[in-house]
CSV table of C-alpha atoms in Angstrom, one decimal:
chain,number,residue,atom,x,y,z
A,1,MET,CA,54.9,168.2,81.5
A,2,LYS,CA,55.9,166.8,84.8
A,3,LYS,CA,53.9,163.7,84.2
A,4,LYS,CA,55.7,163.1,80.9
A,5,THR,CA,59.2,163.7,82.1
A,6,LYS,CA,58.2,161.3,85.0
A,7,LYS,CA,56.9,158.6,82.7
A,8,LEU,CA,60.0,158.9,80.5
A,9,THR,CA,62.1,158.5,83.4
A,10,TYR,CA,60.3,155.2,84.2
A,11,ILE,CA,60.6,154.0,80.8
A,12,ILE,CA,64.3,154.5,80.8
A,13,LEU,CA,64.8,152.8,84.1
A,14,ALA,CA,62.6,149.9,83.0
A,15,VAL,CA,64.8,149.7,79.7
A,16,PHE,CA,67.9,149.8,81.6
A,17,LEU,CA,66.9,147.0,84.2
A,18,VAL,CA,65.8,144.7,81.3
A,19,SER,CA,69.0,145.4,79.8
A,20,MET,CA,71.0,144.4,82.7
A,21,ILE,CA,68.8,141.3,83.2
A,22,VAL,CA,69.5,140.4,79.5
A,23,MET,CA,73.3,141.0,80.0
A,24,THR,CA,73.4,138.9,83.1
A,25,ILE,CA,71.7,136.1,81.1
A,26,VAL,CA,74.1,136.3,78.1
A,27,SER,CA,77.1,136.6,80.6
A,28,ARG,CA,76.0,133.5,82.6
A,29,ILE,CA,75.4,131.6,79.1
A,30,MET,CA,78.9,132.7,77.9
A,31,ASN,CA,80.6,131.6,81.2
A,32,GLU,CA,78.8,128.3,81.0
A,33,SER,CA,79.8,127.5,77.5
A,34,HIS,CA,83.4,127.9,78.7
A,35,ILE,CA,82.9,125.4,81.7
A,36,PRO,CA,84.7,122.2,80.8
A,37,ILE,CA,82.2,119.2,80.9
A,38,VAL,CA,83.7,116.3,82.6
A,39,GLU,CA,82.9,112.5,83.2
A,40,THR,CA,83.5,110.9,86.4
A,41,GLN,CA,84.3,107.5,88.0
A,42,THR,CA,83.7,106.0,91.4
A,43,PRO,CA,86.2,104.0,93.6
A,44,ARG,CA,85.4,100.4,94.5
A,45,SER,CA,86.9,97.4,96.4
A,46,ALA,CA,88.6,94.9,93.9
A,47,SER,CA,91.1,92.0,93.7
A,48,LEU,CA,94.2,93.2,91.8
A,49,VAL,CA,96.3,90.7,89.8
A,50,LEU,CA,99.7,91.6,90.8
A,51,ASP,CA,103.3,90.9,89.3
A,52,ALA,CA,104.8,91.1,92.8
A,53,ILE,CA,103.4,90.8,96.4
A,54,GLY,CA,105.9,93.4,97.7
A,55,ARG,CA,108.8,95.8,97.0
A,56,GLY,CA,112.0,96.6,98.8
A,57,VAL,CA,115.5,98.2,98.6
A,58,ILE,CA,118.8,96.5,99.3
A,59,ARG,CA,120.6,97.8,102.4
A,60,LEU,CA,124.1,97.5,103.5
A,61,ALA,CA,124.4,97.1,107.5
A,62,THR,CA,127.0,99.4,108.9
A,63,GLY,CA,128.1,99.8,112.4
A,64,LEU,CA,125.8,102.4,113.1
A,65,ASP,CA,122.8,100.5,111.6
A,66,THR,CA,120.3,99.4,114.4
A,67,LYS,CA,119.7,96.1,112.9
A,68,VAL,CA,123.6,95.6,113.6
A,69,GLN,CA,123.2,96.7,117.1
A,70,ASP,CA,120.0,94.4,117.7
A,71,GLY,CA,122.1,91.5,116.5
A,72,LEU,CA,120.1,90.8,113.5
A,73,PHE,CA,122.9,91.1,111.0
A,74,GLU,CA,126.6,91.6,111.2
A,75,LYS,CA,128.4,94.5,109.7
A,76,ASP,CA,128.9,94.8,105.9
A,77,THR,CA,126.1,92.5,105.4
A,78,TYR,CA,123.5,93.0,102.7
A,79,TYR,CA,119.8,92.7,103.6
A,80,VAL,CA,116.3,94.0,102.2
A,81,GLU,CA,114.0,96.6,103.9
A,82,GLY,CA,110.6,96.7,102.2
A,83,TYR,CA,106.9,96.0,102.7
A,84,PHE,CA,104.3,93.4,101.6
A,85,PHE,CA,101.2,94.8,100.1
A,86,ASP,CA,99.6,91.4,100.3
A,87,LYS,CA,98.9,91.4,103.9
A,88,VAL,CA,97.1,88.0,103.9
A,89,TYR,CA,100.0,86.1,102.5
A,90,VAL,CA,102.6,87.6,104.8
A,91,GLU,CA,100.4,87.1,108.1
A,92,ASN,CA,100.7,83.5,107.3
A,93,THR,CA,104.1,83.5,106.5
A,94,LEU,CA,106.3,82.8,109.6
A,95,GLU,CA,109.6,84.6,110.5
A,96,GLY,CA,112.4,82.2,108.9
A,97,SER,CA,110.3,81.3,105.9
A,98,LYS,CA,112.0,81.5,102.4
A,99,ILE,CA,110.9,84.8,100.3
A,100,GLN,CA,111.2,84.9,96.5
A,101,LEU,CA,113.1,87.9,95.3
A,102,SER,CA,113.7,89.4,91.8
A,103,ILE,CA,116.8,91.2,91.6
A,104,ASP,CA,118.1,92.6,88.4
A,105,GLY,CA,115.6,90.2,86.7
A,106,LYS,CA,117.2,87.3,88.3
A,107,LYS,CA,115.3,85.2,91.1
A,108,VAL,CA,117.1,85.2,94.6
A,109,GLU,CA,115.7,83.4,97.5
A,110,GLY,CA,116.0,85.5,100.9
A,111,THR,CA,114.7,84.7,104.6
A,112,LEU,CA,112.1,86.4,106.3
A,113,VAL,CA,113.6,88.0,109.5
A,114,THR,CA,111.0,90.4,111.0
A,115,LYS,CA,107.6,91.7,110.0
A,116,VAL,CA,105.5,94.5,111.3
A,117,TYR,CA,102.2,96.0,110.5
A,118,ASN,CA,102.4,99.5,108.9
A,119,TYR,CA,98.8,101.4,110.0
A,120,ARG,CA,99.7,104.5,107.9
A,121,GLU,CA,100.5,102.8,104.7
A,122,ASP,CA,98.0,99.7,105.4
A,123,THR,CA,101.3,97.3,104.5
A,124,ILE,CA,103.4,95.0,106.3
A,125,ASP,CA,107.0,96.2,106.7
A,126,VAL,CA,109.5,93.4,106.4
A,127,VAL,CA,113.3,92.7,106.7
A,128,ILE,CA,114.5,89.9,104.7
A,129,SER,CA,118.1,88.7,104.9
A,130,LEU,CA,120.1,87.8,101.6
A,131,PRO,CA,122.5,85.1,100.4
A,132,GLN,CA,125.9,86.7,101.0
A,133,GLU,CA,127.7,84.9,98.4
A,134,LYS,CA,126.1,87.1,95.4
A,135,ASP,CA,127.0,90.7,94.3
A,136,TYR,CA,124.5,93.4,95.4
A,137,VAL,CA,124.1,97.1,94.9
A,138,ALA,CA,123.0,99.0,98.0
A,139,GLY,CA,120.0,101.2,97.2
A,140,ASN,CA,118.7,98.9,94.2
A,141,GLU,CA,115.1,98.5,94.4
A,142,ILE,CA,113.6,94.7,94.1
A,143,GLU,CA,110.3,93.0,94.0
A,144,PHE,CA,108.7,90.0,96.1
A,145,VAL,CA,107.3,87.5,93.5
A,146,LEU,CA,104.7,85.2,93.8
A,147,GLU,CA,103.1,84.3,90.5
A,148,ASN,CA,99.4,85.4,89.5
A,149,THR,CA,99.0,86.9,93.0
A,150,LYS,CA,95.3,88.2,93.6
A,151,VAL,CA,95.0,90.6,96.4
A,152,LYS,CA,92.0,92.3,97.5
A,153,TYR,CA,91.8,96.1,98.3
A,154,PRO,CA,89.0,98.1,99.7
A,155,CYS,CA,89.7,101.1,97.5
A,156,CYS,CA,90.9,100.9,93.9
A,157,ILE,CA,90.8,103.2,91.3
A,158,ALA,CA,91.4,103.1,87.2
A,159,LYS,CA,95.1,103.9,86.4
A,160,ASP,CA,94.2,106.3,83.9
A,161,LEU,CA,92.7,108.6,86.5
A,162,ILE,CA,95.7,109.5,88.2
A,163,TYR,CA,98.4,112.2,87.5
A,164,GLU,CA,102.1,112.4,88.5
A,165,GLU,CA,103.9,115.4,89.5
A,166,ASP,CA,107.5,115.1,90.9
A,167,GLY,CA,106.9,111.8,92.2
A,168,THR,CA,103.8,112.7,93.9
A,169,TYR,CA,100.3,111.1,92.7
A,170,TYR,CA,97.0,112.7,92.7
A,171,VAL,CA,93.5,112.9,91.2
A,172,TYR,CA,90.8,115.3,90.7
A,173,LEU,CA,87.5,115.0,92.7
A,174,LEU,CA,84.2,116.5,91.8
A,175,LYS,CA,83.0,118.6,94.7
A,176,GLU,CA,80.0,121.0,95.2
A,177,ARG,CA,80.5,124.5,96.3
A,178,ASP,CA,78.0,127.3,97.3
A,179,SER,CA,78.3,130.4,95.4
A,180,ILE,CA,76.1,133.7,94.9
A,181,LEU,CA,75.0,132.0,91.7
A,182,GLY,CA,74.0,129.0,93.6
A,183,ASN,CA,75.8,125.6,93.9
A,184,VAL,CA,78.4,125.1,91.4
A,185,THR,CA,80.8,122.3,90.8
A,186,ILE,CA,84.6,122.4,90.9
A,187,ALA,CA,87.6,120.1,90.3
A,188,VAL,CA,89.6,119.8,93.5
A,189,LYS,CA,93.1,118.6,93.2
A,190,THR,CA,93.8,115.7,95.9
A,191,GLN,CA,96.8,113.8,96.7
A,192,ILE,CA,96.8,109.9,96.9
A,193,HIS,CA,99.1,106.9,97.9
A,194,ILE,CA,99.4,104.1,95.8
A,195,ILE,CA,100.2,100.9,97.6
A,196,ALA,CA,99.8,98.3,94.8
A,197,GLN,CA,99.1,98.7,91.2
A,198,ASN,CA,98.9,96.6,87.7
A,199,LYS,CA,98.6,97.9,84.3
A,200,ASN,CA,95.0,99.0,84.6
A,201,ALA,CA,94.3,99.8,88.3
A,202,ALA,CA,95.9,100.9,91.6
A,203,ALA,CA,95.0,100.5,95.2
A,204,ILE,CA,95.3,103.4,97.1
A,205,SER,CA,95.4,103.9,101.0
A,206,GLU,CA,92.9,106.8,101.1
A,207,GLU,CA,89.4,105.7,102.1
A,208,PHE,CA,87.3,107.3,99.5
A,209,GLY,CA,83.7,106.6,99.9
A,210,LYS,CA,81.6,104.8,97.1
A,211,GLU,CA,79.8,108.1,96.3
A,212,THR,CA,83.2,109.9,95.6
A,213,GLU,CA,83.3,111.1,92.0
A,214,ILE,CA,86.9,111.2,90.5
A,215,ILE,CA,87.1,113.2,87.2
A,216,ALA,CA,88.5,111.4,84.1
A,217,LYS,CA,91.3,112.7,82.0
A,218,GLY,CA,90.5,114.4,78.7
A,219,VAL,CA,89.9,118.0,79.8
A,220,LYS,CA,92.5,120.4,81.0
A,221,LEU,CA,91.9,120.8,84.9
A,222,GLU,CA,93.2,123.1,87.6
A,223,ASP,CA,92.6,122.8,91.5
A,224,GLY,CA,89.5,124.9,92.1
A,225,ILE,CA,88.2,125.5,88.6
A,226,LYS,CA,84.5,125.1,87.6
A,227,VAL,CA,83.3,122.2,85.9
A,228,ARG,CA,80.0,120.6,84.8
A,229,LYS,CA,79.4,116.8,85.0
A,230,LYS,CA,78.5,115.2,81.7
A,231,GLU,CA,74.7,114.2,81.5
A,232,TRP,CA,74.1,110.8,80.0
């Protein structure tokens, strides 16, 4: 009788263990079926065809303006403060050179006053004087114009990879993470800084390596969720 009871106990335990294994496998399959399948792209070095070689903002010099105090401008003088993302062009442009500007759709010729390299944004910050006989609005954004400009950048990505939220740009990177079930891949929300762009691509200041995988749009993503890369 004891042997039969013991045997029955073993059978029940074996059935229980098999049931647990089956449930775990089914659960994993069910979970995997809900994991978004994503496609990825990688950044690359590229030359972008741009509508402008830089951007800036119109300023009105006041008595407290350091540029007035430094003797660059007189009080109540309009000028432009901005940056060139075509570094090669402006490096070969001397202070005092004429710069073509687009203000409210009209071409205006300004004069380059100062230029300094911005290491953080990888641009060249400039101050440009304006002809004072025209009407300007302080705070208006303008562009520095050069027709058919081609500028090479070390890190470019497709525009359709980029998300925007409250003026901040970001992408989702595909990353591997250790878990109790082994390695899993997740989407990581990552902020980027755009330094130049056209209709199709954007140059960014982040130095993503060629092996970096950026998740394409097409599925709903959140920071940290599991994803599975599409196998071709």
